[in-house]
Coordinates of C-alpha atoms in Angstrom, one line a residue:
M1 CA -125.1 -31.1 170.3
P2 CA -123.9 -28.4 173.0
R3 CA -119.7 -28.1 172.5
R4 CA -118.3 -29.5 176.0
F5 CA -115.6 -26.8 175.8
E6 CA -116.4 -23.3 175.0
L7 CA -113.0 -22.2 175.8
L8 CA -109.7 -23.5 173.9
V9 CA -106.5 -22.1 175.2
F10 CA -103.4 -22.7 173.4
D11 CA -99.8 -22.6 174.1
W12 CA -97.8 -21.0 171.3
D13 CA -94.1 -22.3 171.3
G14 CA -94.0 -25.9 170.2
T15 CA -97.9 -26.3 170.1
L16 CA -98.8 -24.0 167.2
M17 CA -95.3 -22.7 166.1
D18 CA -92.7 -25.2 165.4
S19 CA -90.2 -23.3 167.4
A20 CA -88.7 -25.6 170.3
A21 CA -85.5 -26.1 168.3
C22 CA -84.9 -22.5 167.9
I23 CA -85.6 -21.4 171.5
A24 CA -83.1 -24.2 172.7
A25 CA -80.7 -23.6 170.3
A26 CA -80.8 -19.6 171.2
L27 CA -80.5 -20.2 174.9
Q28 CA -77.3 -22.7 174.3
C29 CA -75.8 -19.9 172.1
A30 CA -76.2 -17.3 174.6
C31 CA -74.9 -19.3 177.6
R32 CA -71.8 -20.0 175.4
D33 CA -71.6 -16.6 174.3
L34 CA -71.4 -15.2 177.9
G35 CA -69.1 -18.0 179.2
H36 CA -72.0 -19.8 181.4
P37 CA -72.7 -23.5 181.4
V38 CA -74.3 -24.7 178.3
P39 CA -77.3 -26.4 179.0
S40 CA -77.8 -29.8 177.3
E41 CA -80.6 -29.4 174.7
R42 CA -82.8 -31.6 176.9
D43 CA -82.5 -29.0 179.6
A44 CA -83.0 -26.4 177.4
R45 CA -86.1 -27.7 176.1
Y46 CA -87.3 -28.1 179.6
V47 CA -87.7 -24.5 180.3
I48 CA -89.6 -23.6 177.1
G49 CA -92.9 -22.2 178.2
L50 CA -91.6 -20.6 181.3
G51 CA -91.1 -16.9 181.5
L52 CA -87.3 -16.1 180.8
N53 CA -86.4 -15.4 184.3
D54 CA -88.0 -18.5 185.7
A55 CA -86.1 -20.2 182.7
L56 CA -83.0 -18.8 183.5
A57 CA -83.3 -19.4 187.2
H58 CA -83.6 -23.3 186.2
V59 CA -80.8 -23.4 183.7
L60 CA -78.4 -21.0 185.2
P61 CA -78.7 -21.1 189.2
G62 CA -75.3 -19.5 189.6
V63 CA -76.1 -16.4 187.9
A64 CA -77.7 -13.4 189.8
P65 CA -81.3 -12.4 188.9
C66 CA -79.9 -8.8 188.4
D67 CA -77.5 -10.3 185.7
Y68 CA -80.5 -11.7 183.8
H69 CA -81.0 -8.9 181.6
V70 CA -77.6 -9.5 179.9
V71 CA -78.3 -13.3 179.1
V72 CA -81.8 -12.1 177.9
D73 CA -80.3 -9.7 175.5
R74 CA -78.1 -12.2 174.1
Y75 CA -80.5 -14.9 174.0
R76 CA -83.1 -12.5 172.1
H77 CA -79.9 -11.7 169.6
H78 CA -79.9 -15.4 168.9
F79 CA -83.7 -16.3 168.6
L80 CA -84.1 -13.4 166.2
L81 CA -81.4 -14.7 163.9
R82 CA -83.2 -18.0 163.6
D83 CA -86.8 -16.9 164.2
G84 CA -87.5 -16.4 160.5
G85 CA -86.9 -19.8 159.8
T86 CA -89.6 -20.9 162.1
T87 CA -92.9 -21.8 160.7
L88 CA -96.5 -22.9 162.3
F89 CA -97.3 -26.7 162.2
S90 CA -98.9 -27.8 159.4
G91 CA -102.5 -27.3 159.4
V92 CA -102.9 -24.9 162.3
S93 CA -104.3 -22.0 160.3
E94 CA -106.9 -24.2 158.9
M95 CA -107.7 -25.7 162.2
L96 CA -108.2 -22.2 163.9
H97 CA -110.3 -21.0 161.3
A98 CA -112.4 -24.0 161.5
L99 CA -112.7 -24.0 165.4
R100 CA -113.8 -19.9 165.3
D101 CA -116.3 -21.2 162.6
K102 CA -117.8 -23.8 165.3
G103 CA -118.0 -20.7 167.8
H104 CA -115.2 -21.9 170.1
L105 CA -113.6 -19.1 172.0
L106 CA -109.7 -19.3 171.3
A107 CA -106.9 -18.0 173.6
I108 CA -103.4 -17.9 174.0
A109 CA -101.5 -18.5 177.1
T110 CA -97.8 -18.5 176.5
G111 CA -94.5 -18.0 177.9
K112 CA -93.4 -15.6 175.5
S113 CA -93.2 -11.9 176.2
R114 CA -95.8 -9.7 175.1
R115 CA -93.7 -8.1 172.6
G116 CA -92.7 -11.6 171.3
L117 CA -96.2 -13.0 171.1
D118 CA -97.5 -9.7 169.1
R119 CA -94.6 -10.1 166.7
A120 CA -95.2 -13.6 165.9
L121 CA -99.1 -13.1 165.6
E122 CA -98.4 -10.4 163.1
A123 CA -95.9 -12.3 161.1
T124 CA -98.4 -15.4 160.9
G125 CA -101.6 -13.6 160.7
L126 CA -103.3 -15.4 163.4
G127 CA -104.2 -12.6 165.6
E128 CA -107.6 -12.4 164.3
Y129 CA -108.7 -15.9 165.7
F130 CA -107.9 -15.2 169.4
H131 CA -110.1 -13.6 171.5
I132 CA -107.7 -12.8 174.2
T133 CA -104.0 -13.8 175.1
R134 CA -101.7 -13.9 178.2
C135 CA -98.2 -13.8 178.3
A136 CA -95.5 -14.3 180.9
D137 CA -94.4 -11.1 181.4
E138 CA -98.0 -9.6 182.4
G139 CA -98.3 -11.9 185.3
Y140 CA -97.5 -15.4 186.9
S141 CA -95.4 -17.7 184.7
K142 CA -96.4 -21.3 184.1
P143 CA -96.9 -23.7 185.6
H144 CA -98.8 -21.2 188.3
P145 CA -102.4 -21.3 187.4
G146 CA -102.8 -17.3 187.4
M147 CA -102.4 -17.2 183.5
L148 CA -105.1 -19.3 183.0
R149 CA -107.3 -18.0 185.5
W150 CA -106.9 -14.6 184.2
I151 CA -108.3 -15.6 180.8
M152 CA -111.1 -17.7 182.4
E153 CA -112.1 -14.8 184.4
A154 CA -111.7 -12.1 181.5
V155 CA -114.2 -14.1 179.2
G156 CA -116.5 -15.2 181.7
I157 CA -115.9 -19.0 181.3
S158 CA -116.1 -21.2 184.0
E159 CA -113.1 -24.2 184.7
N160 CA -115.2 -27.3 183.4
R161 CA -115.9 -25.4 180.2
A162 CA -112.2 -24.7 179.2
L163 CA -109.6 -26.9 177.8
M164 CA -105.9 -26.0 177.8
I165 CA -103.6 -27.5 174.9
G166 CA -99.7 -27.5 175.2
D167 CA -96.7 -29.4 174.4
T168 CA -95.2 -29.2 178.0
T169 CA -95.5 -30.4 181.4
H170 CA -95.7 -26.7 182.5
D171 CA -98.9 -26.2 180.5
M172 CA -100.4 -29.4 182.0
E173 CA -99.3 -28.7 185.5
M174 CA -101.0 -25.0 185.0
A175 CA -104.2 -26.4 183.7
R176 CA -104.2 -29.1 186.4
A177 CA -103.7 -26.1 189.2
A178 CA -106.3 -24.2 187.5
G179 CA -108.8 -27.1 187.7
V180 CA -109.1 -27.1 183.6
A181 CA -109.1 -30.2 181.5
R182 CA -105.8 -30.6 179.0
V183 CA -104.7 -31.9 176.0
A184 CA -101.0 -32.6 175.3
L185 CA -99.0 -32.5 171.9
A186 CA -96.0 -34.7 171.7
C187 CA -94.5 -32.6 168.8
G188 CA -93.4 -29.7 170.7
A189 CA -90.4 -29.4 173.9
H190 CA -91.2 -32.0 176.2
E191 CA -91.3 -35.9 175.9
R192 CA -94.2 -37.9 175.4
A193 CA -93.6 -40.2 178.7
H194 CA -93.3 -36.8 180.7
L195 CA -96.6 -35.3 179.3
L196 CA -98.4 -38.5 180.1
E197 CA -97.5 -38.4 183.7
C198 CA -99.5 -35.1 184.0
A199 CA -102.6 -37.0 183.2
P200 CA -103.9 -35.4 179.9
L201 CA -107.4 -36.1 178.4
A202 CA -105.3 -37.2 175.4
C203 CA -101.6 -37.1 174.2
L204 CA -101.5 -36.4 170.3
N205 CA -98.7 -36.7 167.5
D206 CA -99.6 -33.5 165.8
C207 CA -101.9 -30.7 164.8
A208 CA -103.9 -33.6 162.1
E209 CA -104.5 -35.5 165.3
L210 CA -105.6 -32.7 167.5
E211 CA -108.1 -31.2 165.2
S212 CA -109.6 -34.6 164.7
W213 CA -109.8 -35.0 168.4
L214 CA -111.3 -31.6 169.0
A215 CA -113.8 -32.3 166.6
Q216 CA -115.0 -35.6 168.3
N217 CA -114.5 -34.5 171.9
A218 CA -114.8 -30.5 172.2

């Protein structure tokens, strides 16, 4: 039977890596250190998946863009203190191995910086599984469809042969704007109710459910 989706595009944080809590805490600590209003955990989680500048514009509207670099430096300080404690969700490596062996093209579309994603791929050993990756500092940030369109153009796959997999409404909206089918994971940054509002093909609880769904539908 031919594959329905030739290209599977994954978000990183909150989708493959269990890092949403780490990101939210690092952002809160950075704001506290600098005397800025500290976002709630829900607000801090909401901006996960956006590029850092877009995230800061949302949680710190009173801070001038020319001063974002100060917040970004402090955020990175706190994130790196916690990053060593983050792990892949259970079953991720095995799932990616199986999908690659079945002939799917695998990609990443992430709000991380290129430096951050490369560090994460090296630390986890997952770099070999991905045909192509795209980061927020290399073009448009989610939910703009540019990141996903760039990936599809680069590998020569049309919209109806691609699937976006992510844990935030930013992932879902990016896919919808690009005309791409989408599957949500409710184990990351955004709440299930909000993910369902984006009309994904499925909203799954974890990697085990995702692997099963892909085996039957992708």
